[in-house]
Short mmCIF file of C-alpha atoms in Angstrom, two decimals:
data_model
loop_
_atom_site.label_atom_id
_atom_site.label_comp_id
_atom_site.label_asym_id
_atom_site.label_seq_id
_atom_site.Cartn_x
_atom_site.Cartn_y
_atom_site.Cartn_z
CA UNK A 1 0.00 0.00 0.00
CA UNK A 2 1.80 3.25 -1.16
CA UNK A 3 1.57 6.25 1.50
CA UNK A 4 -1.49 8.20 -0.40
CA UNK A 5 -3.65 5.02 0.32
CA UNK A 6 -2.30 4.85 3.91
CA UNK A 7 -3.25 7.90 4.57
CA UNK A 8 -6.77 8.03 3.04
CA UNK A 9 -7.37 4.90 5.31
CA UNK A 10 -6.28 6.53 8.25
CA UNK A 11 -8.27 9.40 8.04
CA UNK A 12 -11.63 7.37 7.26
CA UNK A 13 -10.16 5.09 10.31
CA UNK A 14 -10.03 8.48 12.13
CA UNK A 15 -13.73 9.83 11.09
CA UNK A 16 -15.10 6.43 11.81
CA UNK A 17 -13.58 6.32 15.09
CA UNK A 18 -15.21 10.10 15.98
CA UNK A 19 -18.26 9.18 14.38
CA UNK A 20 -18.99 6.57 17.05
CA UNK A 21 -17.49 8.76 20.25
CA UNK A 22 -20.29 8.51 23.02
CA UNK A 23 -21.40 12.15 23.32
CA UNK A 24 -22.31 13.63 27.25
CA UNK A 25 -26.05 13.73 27.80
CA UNK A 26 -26.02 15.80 31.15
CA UNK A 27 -22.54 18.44 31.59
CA UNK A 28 -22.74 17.94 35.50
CA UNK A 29 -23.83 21.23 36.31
CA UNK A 30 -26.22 21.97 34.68
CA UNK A 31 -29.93 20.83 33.34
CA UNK A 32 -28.91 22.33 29.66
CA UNK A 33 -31.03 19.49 27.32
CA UNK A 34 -33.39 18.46 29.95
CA UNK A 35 -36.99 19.26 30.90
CA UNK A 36 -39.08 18.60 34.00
CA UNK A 37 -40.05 19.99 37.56
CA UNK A 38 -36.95 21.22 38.73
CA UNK A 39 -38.82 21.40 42.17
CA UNK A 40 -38.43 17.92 42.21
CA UNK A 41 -35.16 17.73 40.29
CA UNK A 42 -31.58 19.42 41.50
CA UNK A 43 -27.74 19.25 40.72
CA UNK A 44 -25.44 17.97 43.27
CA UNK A 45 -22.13 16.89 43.10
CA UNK A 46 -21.77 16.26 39.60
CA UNK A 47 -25.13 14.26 39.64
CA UNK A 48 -29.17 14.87 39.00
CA UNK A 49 -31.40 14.20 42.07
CA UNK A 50 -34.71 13.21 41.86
CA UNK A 51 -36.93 13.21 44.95
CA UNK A 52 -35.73 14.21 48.69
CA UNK A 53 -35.19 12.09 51.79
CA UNK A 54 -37.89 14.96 53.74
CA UNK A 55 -40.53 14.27 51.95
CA UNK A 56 -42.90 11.74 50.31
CA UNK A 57 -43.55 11.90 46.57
CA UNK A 58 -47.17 11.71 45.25
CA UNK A 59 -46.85 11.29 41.89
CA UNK A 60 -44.22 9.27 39.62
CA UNK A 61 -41.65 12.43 38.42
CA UNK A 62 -39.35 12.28 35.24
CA UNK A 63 -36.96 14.60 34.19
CA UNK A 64 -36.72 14.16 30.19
CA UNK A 65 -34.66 14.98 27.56
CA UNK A 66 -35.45 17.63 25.05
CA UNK A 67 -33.94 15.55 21.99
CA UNK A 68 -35.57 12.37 20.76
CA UNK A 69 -33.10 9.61 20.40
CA UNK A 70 -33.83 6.34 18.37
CA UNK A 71 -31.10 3.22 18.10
CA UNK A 72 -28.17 4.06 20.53
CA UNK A 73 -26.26 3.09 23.11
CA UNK A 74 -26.46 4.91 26.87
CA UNK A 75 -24.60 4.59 29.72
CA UNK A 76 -25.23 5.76 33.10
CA UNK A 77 -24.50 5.87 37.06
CA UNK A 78 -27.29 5.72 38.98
CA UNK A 79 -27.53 5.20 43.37
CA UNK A 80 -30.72 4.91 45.18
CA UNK A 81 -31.60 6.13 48.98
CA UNK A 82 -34.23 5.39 51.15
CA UNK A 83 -37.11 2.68 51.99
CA UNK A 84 -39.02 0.76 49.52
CA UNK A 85 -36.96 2.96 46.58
CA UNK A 86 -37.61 3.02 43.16
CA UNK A 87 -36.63 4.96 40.09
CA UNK A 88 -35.61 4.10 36.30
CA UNK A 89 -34.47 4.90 33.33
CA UNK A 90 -37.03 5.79 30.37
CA UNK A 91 -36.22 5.33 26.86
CA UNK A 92 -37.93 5.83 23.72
CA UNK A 93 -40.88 7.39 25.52
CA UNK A 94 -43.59 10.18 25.58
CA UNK A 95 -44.94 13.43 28.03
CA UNK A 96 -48.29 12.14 28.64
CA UNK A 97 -50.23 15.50 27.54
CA UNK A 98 -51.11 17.61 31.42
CA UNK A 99 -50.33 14.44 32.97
CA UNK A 100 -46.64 13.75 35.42
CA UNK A 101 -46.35 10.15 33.33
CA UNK A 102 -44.52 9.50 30.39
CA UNK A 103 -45.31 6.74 28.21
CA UNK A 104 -42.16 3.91 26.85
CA UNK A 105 -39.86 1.49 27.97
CA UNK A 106 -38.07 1.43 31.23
CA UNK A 107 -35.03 0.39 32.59
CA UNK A 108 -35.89 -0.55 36.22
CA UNK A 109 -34.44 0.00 39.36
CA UNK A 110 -34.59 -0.45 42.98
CA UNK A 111 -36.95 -2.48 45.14
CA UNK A 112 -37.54 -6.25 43.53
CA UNK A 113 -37.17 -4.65 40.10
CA UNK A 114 -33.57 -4.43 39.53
CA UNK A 115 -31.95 -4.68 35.68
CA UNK A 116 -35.78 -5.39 34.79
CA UNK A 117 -37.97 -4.08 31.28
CA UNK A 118 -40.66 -2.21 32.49
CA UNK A 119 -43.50 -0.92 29.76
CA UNK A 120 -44.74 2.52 31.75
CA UNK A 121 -48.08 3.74 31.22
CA UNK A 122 -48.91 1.57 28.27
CA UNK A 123 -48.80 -2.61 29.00
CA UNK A 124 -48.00 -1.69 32.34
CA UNK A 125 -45.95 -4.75 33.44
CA UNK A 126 -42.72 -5.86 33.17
CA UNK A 127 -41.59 -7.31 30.07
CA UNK A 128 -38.71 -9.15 31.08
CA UNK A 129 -36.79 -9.56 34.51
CA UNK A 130 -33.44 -10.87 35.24
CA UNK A 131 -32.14 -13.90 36.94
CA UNK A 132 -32.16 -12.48 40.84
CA UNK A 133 -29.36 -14.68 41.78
CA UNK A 134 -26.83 -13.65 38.53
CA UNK A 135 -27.45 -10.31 39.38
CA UNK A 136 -27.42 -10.45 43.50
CA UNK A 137 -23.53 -11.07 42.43
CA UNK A 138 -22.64 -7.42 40.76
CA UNK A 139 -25.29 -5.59 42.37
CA UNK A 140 -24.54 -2.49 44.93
CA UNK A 141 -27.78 -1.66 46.02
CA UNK A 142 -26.05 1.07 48.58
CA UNK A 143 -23.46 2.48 46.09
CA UNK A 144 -22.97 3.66 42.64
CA UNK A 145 -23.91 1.01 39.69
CA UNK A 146 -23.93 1.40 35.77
CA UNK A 147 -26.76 0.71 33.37
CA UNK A 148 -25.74 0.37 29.69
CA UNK A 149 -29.10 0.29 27.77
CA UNK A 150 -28.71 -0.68 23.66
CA UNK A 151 -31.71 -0.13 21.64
CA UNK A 152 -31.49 -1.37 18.49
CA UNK A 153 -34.60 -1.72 15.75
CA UNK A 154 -36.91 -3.90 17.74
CA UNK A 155 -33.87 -5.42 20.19
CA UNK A 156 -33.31 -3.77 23.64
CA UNK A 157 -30.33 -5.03 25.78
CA UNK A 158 -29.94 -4.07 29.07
CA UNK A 159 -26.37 -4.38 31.45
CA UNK A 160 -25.67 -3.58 34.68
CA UNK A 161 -22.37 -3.56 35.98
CA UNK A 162 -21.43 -5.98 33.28
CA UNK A 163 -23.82 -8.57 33.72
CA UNK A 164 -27.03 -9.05 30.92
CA UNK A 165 -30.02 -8.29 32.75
CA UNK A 166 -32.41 -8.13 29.64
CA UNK A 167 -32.16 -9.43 25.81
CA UNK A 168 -35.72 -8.52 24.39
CA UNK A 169 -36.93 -8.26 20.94
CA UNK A 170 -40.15 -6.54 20.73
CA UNK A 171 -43.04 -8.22 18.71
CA UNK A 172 -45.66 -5.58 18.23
CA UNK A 173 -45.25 -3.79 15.28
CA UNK A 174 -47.20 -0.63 16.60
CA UNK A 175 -44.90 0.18 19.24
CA UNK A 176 -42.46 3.15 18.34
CA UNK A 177 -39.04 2.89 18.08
CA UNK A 178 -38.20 6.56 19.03
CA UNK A 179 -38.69 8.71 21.64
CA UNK A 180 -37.43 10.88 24.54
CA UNK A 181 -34.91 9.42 27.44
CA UNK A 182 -35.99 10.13 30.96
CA UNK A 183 -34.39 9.97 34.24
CA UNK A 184 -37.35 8.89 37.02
CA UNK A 185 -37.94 8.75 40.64
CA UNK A 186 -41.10 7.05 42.13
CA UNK A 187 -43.96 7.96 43.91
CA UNK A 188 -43.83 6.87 47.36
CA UNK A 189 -41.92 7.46 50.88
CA UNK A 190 -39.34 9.97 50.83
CA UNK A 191 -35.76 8.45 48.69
CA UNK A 192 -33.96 9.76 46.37
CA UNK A 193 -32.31 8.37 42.55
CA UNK A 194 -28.89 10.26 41.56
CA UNK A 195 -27.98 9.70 38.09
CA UNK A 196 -24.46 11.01 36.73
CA UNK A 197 -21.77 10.10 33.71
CA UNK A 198 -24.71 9.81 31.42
CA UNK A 199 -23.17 9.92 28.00
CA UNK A 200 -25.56 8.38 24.59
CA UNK A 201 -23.47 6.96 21.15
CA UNK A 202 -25.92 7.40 18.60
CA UNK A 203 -26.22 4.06 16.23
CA UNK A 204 -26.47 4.37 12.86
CA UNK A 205 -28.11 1.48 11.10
CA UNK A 206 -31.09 -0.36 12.47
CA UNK A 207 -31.01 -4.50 12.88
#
């Protein structure tokens, strides 16, 4: 190969490799790209709190982004606080119009729903949970943990900490395949879900 093919090579090696860079959702300071009650929602230590260990929560609260996002892959930290906890992680979901839901798939966590496929405000159930015992082993249910969530075409993967919690194809053609991510805390008795190093690579094609 002479050195004019080397270096067209390199370069597309080079634009390829950029092209694929996972880009920051959240700049850990502030809630530029994001939408929600920010009475419910604050910035602390490099990290987006939902909820408050003073008081209970009445409704479900997510704090969304103002992009919609389709096939990608997203990483993020997450730590819970406080009794019967629960939060997630939307993904290709909707505002429900003058209502506090959204509407899509969740990654679950906290309480007996750990690394599970939740379907919010539409099936309403889970879609598929883990193996409690596989995941009992990476688990830190009092410290920092990362979900990697891949979404692509019909084909949603969910990770935590390394270990496959979810491999799910979806079946119904009607559901869509695009939509905001949101970050959620649960109604209930006063907790709180941090989220931080939240960063989204974009996929291209669609299998």
């Amino acid at each position: 190969m002479n050195r004019i093919c080397l270096l067209i090579v390199l370069a597309f090696a080079v634009v390829a490799v950029a092209a694929v860079k996972p880009k920051p959702l959240f700049d850990g300071k502030s809630f530029a790209g994001w939408e929600g009650n920010m009475k419910i929602f604050r910035i602390e230590d490099g990290a987006i709190v939902g909820g408050s260990m003073k008081a209970a929560l009445p409704n479900n609260e997510f704090l969304c982004t103002t992009k919609r996002y389709s096939d990608f892959v997203l990483r993020a930290k997450f730590k819970v606080t406080g009794e019967r906890v629960n939060a997630g992680i939307q993904f290709r979901s909707e505002r429900i119009t003058n209502n506090h839901e959204v509407i899509g798939y969740q990654a679950d966590i906290g309480q007996n729903y750990w690394g599970a496929l939740y379907d919010e405000s539409r099936r309403n159930k889970i879609l598929v949970s883990p193996d409690a015992t596989e995941l009992n082993k990476v688990l830190k249910r009092d410290d920092w943990n990362e979900y990697v969530i891949r979404a692509e075409g019909k084909r949603i993967r969910l990770t935590i900490n390394g270990y496959q919690t979810v491999d799910y194809t979806e079946a119904d053609d009607t559901i869509k395949q695009t939509g905001v991510i949101c970050l959620q805390i649960h109604s209930g008795p006063p907790s709180e879900a941090r989220y931080k190093d939240i960063t989204i690579e974009e996929l291209s094609t669609r299998k």
